[in-house]
Amino acid sequence: MEFEVKCSACSQSSPNLLYFKCPSCGQPLNAQLHLNFEVKKIRKKNYTVWRYAKFFPYVKETEIATSLGEGWTPLIEYSNNVYFKLENLNPTGSFKDRGSTTLISTLQMPIKKAGGYVAEDSSGNAGASMAAYAARAGLKAKIYVPENVSGPKFDQIKFYGAEVVKVFGTRSKIAEEAQKPEKGKYYVGHILHPLFRDGIRSLAYEMAEQLGWRVPERVYLPVSAGTLLLGVMEGFKHLVKSGVLESMPKIVACQTRQVSPLYHSLKALTYAPPETVTSIADALVSVNPPLLNLMLKDLRESDGDAVMVEEAEIFDAFMELAGKGFFVEPSSAVAFAAYKKQLKNNEISKEDMIVIVLTGTGLKTTLRPS
Ligand SMILES: [Zn+2]
């Protein structure tokens, strides 16, 4: 068996790829690959996520068609030994397209055959991505968003033709609404569905390949619900286990003060979430992420780190990036702000090879220039 989906808590195998949580105990499911990464199996002439198709064995070659050209985003040297991975250049403007392409490619046929549609809950980027890939596959999509969803993200979802449901209440309340059974509804929420998270593995493969299979000292990622963090760690772990890389980079989870449950847990501090999240990093909203324990376990096992940044630091990082020509969303600037903070505090050296993942485009921001 090349691949299976198992419960992260009770280890029971999931009998159906449509499931988004363990049918026995309700805990999150994990995709597990029993197949080594081999450089010679890369489809060298394919410049999308699907250059790594061999390592996503659950997607049949003929169904890879649900692609919008996601992945193989540029990795560019920003300054000496500091690289940016430009995930803002994905088809819908964020890294989420990596998960949407694996998820929709795999599930579109069974959902179509059942005459169903996909449902997703999102603060914006994942909803836009899922709506786009559903449109590409000819599937109906229903996207549940917070009532304060950013205008440009809301519009983007609508333009893709999805039905949008605004929900009042916390992030957990929105997920609850999206999961409520309705006729024909297939909930494929990006946070819980293991095949979404699994697509993010491709990001680690790309960073490693684009660096000539060298291991960076640190990789900085903004963290909210944890799909990016868990997916990237899974990819690097796979490369190490397969003997392609000698070791894991130190993965640095970057959070805002308002939304920092992982940072606080890792440092054994008490976290008191705000009543409402008002950070300019509006894609980072998970104050109570269902994947928190998985993130903690992975970060600890791989000797990762976490950094918390303040609103002023995020804004300065956003402006500095824009001032150098990198127009990314404030949530992406959180990772750059965290890198700057560690550099300033002498926690890293100028010689270290660093990769900072710029997760989403600035074109969706609601900030106005002064
Ligand atoms: Zn279970």
Short mmCIF file of C-alpha atoms and ligand atoms in Angstrom, two decimals:
data_model
loop_
_atom_site.label_atom_id
_atom_site.label_comp_id
_atom_site.label_asym_id
_atom_site.label_seq_id
_atom_site.Cartn_x
_atom_site.Cartn_y
_atom_site.Cartn_z
CA MET A 1 0.00 0.00 0.00
CA GLU A 2 1.50 3.32 -1.09
CA PHE A 3 -0.85 5.50 0.85
CA GLU A 4 -3.48 5.48 3.58
CA VAL A 5 -5.49 7.89 5.70
CA LYS A 6 -5.35 7.19 9.42
CA CYS A 7 -6.72 8.77 12.56
CA SER A 8 -4.16 10.94 14.37
CA ALA A 9 -5.49 9.75 17.75
CA CYS A 10 -6.74 6.13 17.53
CA SER A 11 -4.74 5.11 14.40
CA GLN A 12 -7.77 3.55 12.76
CA SER A 13 -7.66 3.59 8.95
CA SER A 14 -10.27 5.79 7.28
CA PRO A 15 -12.32 3.65 4.90
CA ASN A 16 -13.37 6.56 2.68
CA LEU A 17 -11.38 9.45 1.18
CA LEU A 18 -14.43 11.69 1.57
CA TYR A 19 -14.20 11.56 5.37
CA PHE A 20 -12.85 14.66 7.09
CA LYS A 21 -12.60 13.23 10.60
CA CYS A 22 -12.20 9.83 12.22
CA PRO A 23 -15.50 7.91 12.04
CA SER A 24 -14.69 6.22 15.37
CA CYS A 25 -13.38 8.95 17.64
CA GLY A 26 -13.93 12.21 15.72
CA GLN A 27 -10.28 13.28 15.86
CA PRO A 28 -8.37 14.68 12.82
CA LEU A 29 -7.19 12.31 10.11
CA ASN A 30 -3.68 12.22 8.67
CA ALA A 31 -2.59 11.20 5.20
CA GLN A 32 0.32 8.77 5.36
CA LEU A 33 2.65 7.95 2.51
CA HIS A 34 4.47 4.60 2.39
CA LEU A 35 6.70 5.38 -0.53
CA ASN A 36 10.10 7.04 -0.74
CA PHE A 37 10.78 10.33 -2.44
CA GLU A 38 13.06 9.77 -5.42
CA VAL A 39 14.52 12.68 -7.36
CA LYS A 40 14.47 10.67 -10.59
CA LYS A 41 10.68 10.31 -10.35
CA ILE A 42 10.10 14.06 -10.62
CA ARG A 43 8.31 15.02 -13.85
CA LYS A 44 10.98 17.54 -14.81
CA LYS A 45 9.02 19.20 -17.62
CA ASN A 46 5.97 19.90 -15.48
CA TYR A 47 6.09 23.27 -13.72
CA THR A 48 3.20 22.84 -11.29
CA VAL A 49 2.58 20.88 -8.08
CA TRP A 50 2.08 17.90 -10.41
CA ARG A 51 5.78 17.60 -11.17
CA TYR A 52 5.59 15.56 -7.91
CA ALA A 53 2.55 13.53 -9.03
CA LYS A 54 4.34 10.24 -8.21
CA PHE A 55 4.26 11.21 -4.53
CA PHE A 56 0.51 11.85 -4.52
CA PRO A 57 -0.49 8.31 -5.52
CA TYR A 58 -4.16 8.76 -4.62
CA VAL A 59 -4.67 11.13 -7.54
CA LYS A 60 -5.07 9.17 -10.74
CA GLU A 61 -3.01 10.51 -13.65
CA THR A 62 -6.16 11.07 -15.71
CA GLU A 63 -7.74 13.19 -12.99
CA ILE A 64 -4.84 15.60 -12.54
CA ALA A 65 -6.84 17.86 -14.84
CA THR A 66 -8.18 19.89 -11.90
CA SER A 67 -5.22 22.23 -12.09
CA LEU A 68 -4.95 25.97 -12.58
CA GLY A 69 -1.16 25.94 -12.81
CA GLU A 70 -0.53 26.04 -9.04
CA GLY A 71 2.88 25.55 -7.49
CA TRP A 72 6.46 25.78 -8.75
CA THR A 73 6.39 29.37 -7.53
CA PRO A 74 9.66 31.32 -7.66
CA LEU A 75 12.19 31.08 -4.86
CA ILE A 76 14.24 34.23 -5.05
CA GLU A 77 17.22 35.51 -3.11
CA TYR A 78 16.10 38.66 -1.27
CA SER A 79 19.46 39.42 0.27
CA ASN A 80 22.53 37.36 1.02
CA ASN A 81 21.28 33.86 1.94
CA VAL A 82 17.73 35.03 2.65
CA TYR A 83 15.18 33.63 0.21
CA PHE A 84 11.52 34.40 -0.38
CA LYS A 85 9.18 31.69 -1.61
CA LEU A 86 6.59 33.62 -3.60
CA GLU A 87 3.38 31.74 -2.81
CA ASN A 88 1.46 34.95 -3.51
CA LEU A 89 1.94 34.09 -7.20
CA ASN A 90 -0.33 31.04 -7.10
CA PRO A 91 -3.47 31.11 -9.32
CA THR A 92 -5.87 32.45 -6.68
CA GLY A 93 -3.20 34.44 -4.84
CA SER A 94 -2.25 32.12 -1.99
CA PHE A 95 -0.55 28.84 -1.07
CA LYS A 96 -3.96 27.26 -0.51
CA ASP A 97 -4.11 26.26 -4.19
CA ARG A 98 -1.69 23.42 -3.41
CA GLY A 99 -4.28 21.81 -1.15
CA SER A 100 -7.24 22.59 -3.38
CA THR A 101 -5.67 20.89 -6.38
CA THR A 102 -4.99 17.60 -4.52
CA LEU A 103 -8.34 17.64 -2.73
CA ILE A 104 -10.60 18.56 -5.66
CA SER A 105 -8.68 16.35 -8.11
CA THR A 106 -9.27 13.36 -5.83
CA LEU A 107 -12.85 13.97 -4.74
CA GLN A 108 -14.49 15.57 -7.77
CA MET A 109 -15.56 12.27 -9.39
CA PRO A 110 -17.26 10.64 -6.38
CA ILE A 111 -18.99 13.93 -5.48
CA LYS A 112 -20.17 14.49 -9.05
CA LYS A 113 -21.43 10.93 -9.30
CA ALA A 114 -23.46 11.44 -6.14
CA GLY A 115 -24.84 14.70 -7.55
CA GLY A 116 -23.32 16.59 -4.64
CA TYR A 117 -21.51 19.85 -4.04
CA VAL A 118 -18.56 20.90 -1.88
CA ALA A 119 -18.79 22.99 1.28
CA GLU A 120 -15.92 24.84 2.94
CA ASP A 121 -15.45 27.37 5.75
CA SER A 122 -12.73 29.98 5.48
CA SER A 123 -11.65 33.47 6.48
CA GLY A 124 -11.12 34.14 2.77
CA ASN A 125 -8.09 32.69 0.95
CA ALA A 126 -9.01 29.02 1.28
CA GLY A 127 -12.60 29.80 0.33
CA ALA A 128 -11.45 31.62 -2.80
CA SER A 129 -9.12 28.77 -3.68
CA MET A 130 -11.72 26.06 -3.14
CA ALA A 131 -14.29 28.06 -5.13
CA ALA A 132 -11.86 28.37 -8.04
CA TYR A 133 -10.94 24.67 -8.13
CA ALA A 134 -14.58 23.64 -7.78
CA ALA A 135 -15.36 25.91 -10.74
CA ARG A 136 -12.52 24.35 -12.74
CA ALA A 137 -13.88 20.88 -11.96
CA GLY A 138 -17.46 21.85 -12.77
CA LEU A 139 -18.64 21.38 -9.19
CA LYS A 140 -20.93 23.60 -7.17
CA ALA A 141 -19.38 25.13 -4.06
CA LYS A 142 -20.87 26.66 -0.93
CA ILE A 143 -18.39 28.74 1.10
CA TYR A 144 -19.08 29.79 4.70
CA VAL A 145 -17.24 32.97 5.68
CA PRO A 146 -17.11 35.26 8.73
CA GLU A 147 -19.45 38.24 8.47
CA ASN A 148 -16.41 40.54 8.51
CA VAL A 149 -14.71 38.76 5.59
CA SER A 150 -12.44 41.10 3.64
CA GLY A 151 -14.29 42.68 0.71
CA PRO A 152 -11.85 41.67 -2.03
CA LYS A 153 -11.79 38.03 -0.84
CA PHE A 154 -15.60 37.93 -0.68
CA ASP A 155 -15.81 39.32 -4.22
CA GLN A 156 -13.26 36.83 -5.51
CA ILE A 157 -15.28 33.89 -4.13
CA LYS A 158 -18.47 35.28 -5.71
CA PHE A 159 -16.81 35.81 -9.08
CA TYR A 160 -15.82 32.13 -9.17
CA GLY A 161 -19.53 31.40 -8.97
CA ALA A 162 -19.71 29.92 -5.49
CA GLU A 163 -22.60 30.45 -3.10
CA VAL A 164 -21.36 32.42 -0.09
CA VAL A 165 -22.89 32.17 3.37
CA LYS A 166 -21.92 34.81 5.92
CA VAL A 167 -21.90 33.52 9.49
CA PHE A 168 -22.00 35.64 12.64
CA GLY A 169 -19.85 34.38 15.50
CA THR A 170 -16.48 32.82 16.19
CA ARG A 171 -14.30 30.90 13.74
CA SER A 172 -15.47 27.63 15.38
CA LYS A 173 -19.11 28.64 14.90
CA ILE A 174 -18.50 29.12 11.16
CA ALA A 175 -16.97 25.62 10.92
CA GLU A 176 -19.96 24.19 12.77
CA GLU A 177 -22.39 25.80 10.32
CA ALA A 178 -20.41 24.54 7.32
CA GLN A 179 -20.40 20.98 8.70
CA LYS A 180 -24.17 20.85 9.30
CA PRO A 181 -25.55 18.09 7.07
CA GLU A 182 -27.62 19.21 4.09
CA LYS A 183 -28.80 17.28 1.06
CA GLY A 184 -25.92 16.78 -1.40
CA LYS A 185 -23.42 18.58 0.80
CA TYR A 186 -19.88 17.23 1.04
CA TYR A 187 -17.88 19.09 3.64
CA VAL A 188 -14.26 19.41 2.46
CA GLY A 189 -13.08 22.07 4.94
CA HIS A 190 -9.40 22.77 4.30
CA ILE A 191 -8.44 22.69 7.98
CA LEU A 192 -9.77 19.22 8.68
CA HIS A 193 -9.69 17.43 5.35
CA PRO A 194 -6.45 15.41 5.24
CA LEU A 195 -6.15 15.60 1.44
CA PHE A 196 -6.02 19.40 1.53
CA ARG A 197 -3.24 19.46 4.12
CA ASP A 198 -1.43 16.75 2.23
CA GLY A 199 -1.13 18.90 -0.91
CA ILE A 200 0.96 21.40 1.04
CA ARG A 201 3.77 18.81 1.17
CA SER A 202 4.63 19.94 -2.35
CA LEU A 203 5.84 23.26 -0.95
CA ALA A 204 8.65 21.55 0.99
CA TYR A 205 9.66 19.55 -2.09
CA GLU A 206 9.88 22.72 -4.15
CA MET A 207 11.92 24.66 -1.62
CA ALA A 208 14.39 21.77 -1.34
CA GLU A 209 14.62 21.24 -5.09
CA GLN A 210 14.99 24.96 -5.83
CA LEU A 211 17.84 25.14 -3.30
CA GLY A 212 19.63 22.26 -5.05
CA TRP A 213 18.64 19.84 -2.24
CA ARG A 214 20.47 21.91 0.37
CA VAL A 215 18.83 22.27 3.80
CA PRO A 216 18.12 25.85 4.89
CA GLU A 217 18.84 26.64 8.54
CA ARG A 218 15.36 28.07 9.08
CA VAL A 219 12.01 28.23 7.29
CA TYR A 220 9.60 30.95 8.49
CA LEU A 221 5.86 30.41 8.07
CA PRO A 222 2.82 32.33 9.31
CA VAL A 223 0.60 29.97 11.34
CA SER A 224 -3.14 30.10 12.01
CA ALA A 225 -5.08 26.82 11.62
CA GLY A 226 -1.87 24.92 10.88
CA THR A 227 -2.35 23.48 7.38
CA LEU A 228 0.75 25.25 6.07
CA LEU A 229 2.91 24.28 9.04
CA LEU A 230 1.82 20.64 9.13
CA GLY A 231 2.02 20.22 5.37
CA VAL A 232 5.50 21.73 5.07
CA MET A 233 6.82 19.68 8.01
CA GLU A 234 5.37 16.51 6.49
CA GLY A 235 7.15 17.27 3.21
CA PHE A 236 10.52 17.87 4.85
CA LYS A 237 10.12 14.79 7.05
CA HIS A 238 9.42 12.75 3.92
CA LEU A 239 12.57 14.06 2.22
CA VAL A 240 14.70 13.24 5.28
CA LYS A 241 13.18 9.79 5.69
CA SER A 242 13.81 9.10 2.01
CA GLY A 243 17.47 10.11 2.36
CA VAL A 244 17.12 13.05 -0.05
CA LEU A 245 17.93 15.62 2.65
CA GLU A 246 20.35 15.06 5.53
CA SER A 247 18.27 16.83 8.13
CA MET A 248 15.19 18.97 8.77
CA PRO A 249 15.43 22.74 8.63
CA LYS A 250 14.30 24.45 11.83
CA ILE A 251 10.67 25.31 11.12
CA VAL A 252 9.63 28.61 12.71
CA ALA A 253 5.90 29.08 13.35
CA CYS A 254 5.14 32.82 13.22
CA GLN A 255 2.05 34.18 14.97
CA THR A 256 0.46 37.51 15.85
CA ARG A 257 0.06 38.45 19.51
CA GLN A 258 -3.74 38.24 19.08
CA VAL A 259 -3.69 34.78 17.51
CA SER A 260 -0.82 32.91 19.17
CA PRO A 261 -2.12 29.68 20.76
CA LEU A 262 0.72 27.61 19.29
CA TYR A 263 3.42 30.03 20.40
CA HIS A 264 2.02 30.09 23.93
CA SER A 265 1.66 26.29 24.14
CA LEU A 266 5.17 25.65 22.82
CA LYS A 267 6.66 28.09 25.34
CA ALA A 268 4.40 26.72 28.13
CA LEU A 269 2.71 30.12 28.59
CA THR A 270 -0.95 30.88 29.17
CA TYR A 271 -2.82 32.22 26.16
CA ALA A 272 -5.79 34.52 26.55
CA PRO A 273 -7.42 35.08 23.15
CA PRO A 274 -9.03 38.46 22.47
CA GLU A 275 -12.83 38.64 22.30
CA THR A 276 -12.58 39.64 18.66
CA VAL A 277 -9.54 39.43 16.42
CA THR A 278 -8.75 42.85 14.97
CA SER A 279 -5.22 42.20 13.67
CA ILE A 280 -4.27 43.56 10.24
CA ALA A 281 -3.14 39.97 9.58
CA ASP A 282 -6.74 39.05 8.73
CA ALA A 283 -5.97 35.57 7.39
CA LEU A 284 -4.68 34.48 10.80
CA VAL A 285 -7.78 33.97 12.93
CA SER A 286 -7.64 30.53 14.56
CA VAL A 287 -7.58 31.28 18.30
CA ASN A 288 -8.61 27.71 19.08
CA PRO A 289 -7.21 25.58 16.22
CA PRO A 290 -8.45 21.97 16.09
CA LEU A 291 -4.99 20.87 14.91
CA LEU A 292 -3.12 22.50 17.81
CA ASN A 293 -1.98 19.21 19.38
CA LEU A 294 -0.72 17.89 16.06
CA MET A 295 1.24 21.11 15.49
CA LEU A 296 2.76 21.01 18.96
CA LYS A 297 3.81 17.39 18.61
CA ASP A 298 5.39 17.93 15.18
CA LEU A 299 7.19 21.13 16.21
CA ARG A 300 8.60 19.50 19.34
CA GLU A 301 9.68 16.32 17.58
CA SER A 302 11.48 18.24 14.85
CA ASP A 303 13.00 20.84 17.20
CA GLY A 304 11.01 23.68 15.63
CA ASP A 305 10.52 27.15 17.04
CA ALA A 306 7.73 29.73 17.39
CA VAL A 307 7.82 33.52 17.36
CA MET A 308 5.13 36.03 18.26
CA VAL A 309 5.05 39.50 16.69
CA GLU A 310 3.21 42.72 17.52
CA GLU A 311 0.85 44.68 15.26
CA ALA A 312 3.41 47.45 14.70
CA GLU A 313 6.04 44.91 13.69
CA ILE A 314 3.64 43.34 11.17
CA PHE A 315 2.77 46.70 9.66
CA ASP A 316 6.45 47.72 9.42
CA ALA A 317 7.33 44.39 7.77
CA PHE A 318 4.40 44.77 5.33
CA MET A 319 5.55 48.29 4.40
CA GLU A 320 9.19 47.24 4.11
CA LEU A 321 8.29 44.38 1.78
CA ALA A 322 6.05 46.61 -0.36
CA GLY A 323 8.84 49.20 -0.41
CA LYS A 324 11.11 46.59 -1.98
CA GLY A 325 8.48 45.55 -4.55
CA PHE A 326 6.93 42.60 -2.70
CA PHE A 327 3.22 43.32 -2.37
CA VAL A 328 2.01 40.56 -0.05
CA GLU A 329 -0.87 40.42 2.42
CA PRO A 330 -0.18 41.59 5.98
CA SER A 331 -0.61 37.97 7.17
CA SER A 332 2.39 37.00 5.02
CA ALA A 333 4.41 39.88 6.45
CA VAL A 334 4.08 38.16 9.86
CA ALA A 335 6.77 35.68 8.78
CA PHE A 336 9.12 38.43 7.64
CA ALA A 337 8.49 40.36 10.86
CA ALA A 338 9.36 37.22 12.88
CA TYR A 339 12.59 36.76 10.93
CA LYS A 340 13.56 40.39 11.57
CA LYS A 341 12.80 39.97 15.26
CA GLN A 342 15.03 36.89 15.60
CA LEU A 343 17.82 38.61 13.67
CA LYS A 344 17.60 41.67 15.92
CA ASN A 345 17.63 39.49 19.06
CA ASN A 346 20.73 37.63 17.78
CA GLU A 347 18.82 34.34 17.74
CA ILE A 348 20.04 33.74 14.20
CA SER A 349 23.16 34.75 12.34
CA LYS A 350 23.47 36.71 9.10
CA GLU A 351 25.22 33.70 7.56
CA ASP A 352 22.26 31.34 8.08
CA MET A 353 20.40 30.24 4.99
CA ILE A 354 16.79 31.34 5.53
CA VAL A 355 13.58 30.79 3.59
CA ILE A 356 10.57 33.00 4.31
CA VAL A 357 7.28 31.86 2.81
CA LEU A 358 5.26 34.79 1.47
CA THR A 359 1.88 33.11 1.57
CA GLY A 360 -0.59 35.47 -0.11
CA THR A 361 -0.95 38.42 -2.45
CA GLY A 362 -1.30 42.03 -1.29
CA LEU A 363 -3.97 42.64 -3.93
CA LYS A 364 -6.66 41.35 -1.55
CA THR A 365 -5.75 43.68 1.32
CA THR A 366 -8.23 46.18 2.70
CA LEU A 367 -5.46 48.42 4.06
CA ARG A 368 -5.30 51.87 2.45
CA PRO A 369 -2.04 53.68 1.74
CA SER A 370 -1.52 56.85 3.79
ZN ZN B 1 -9.91 7.91 15.73
#
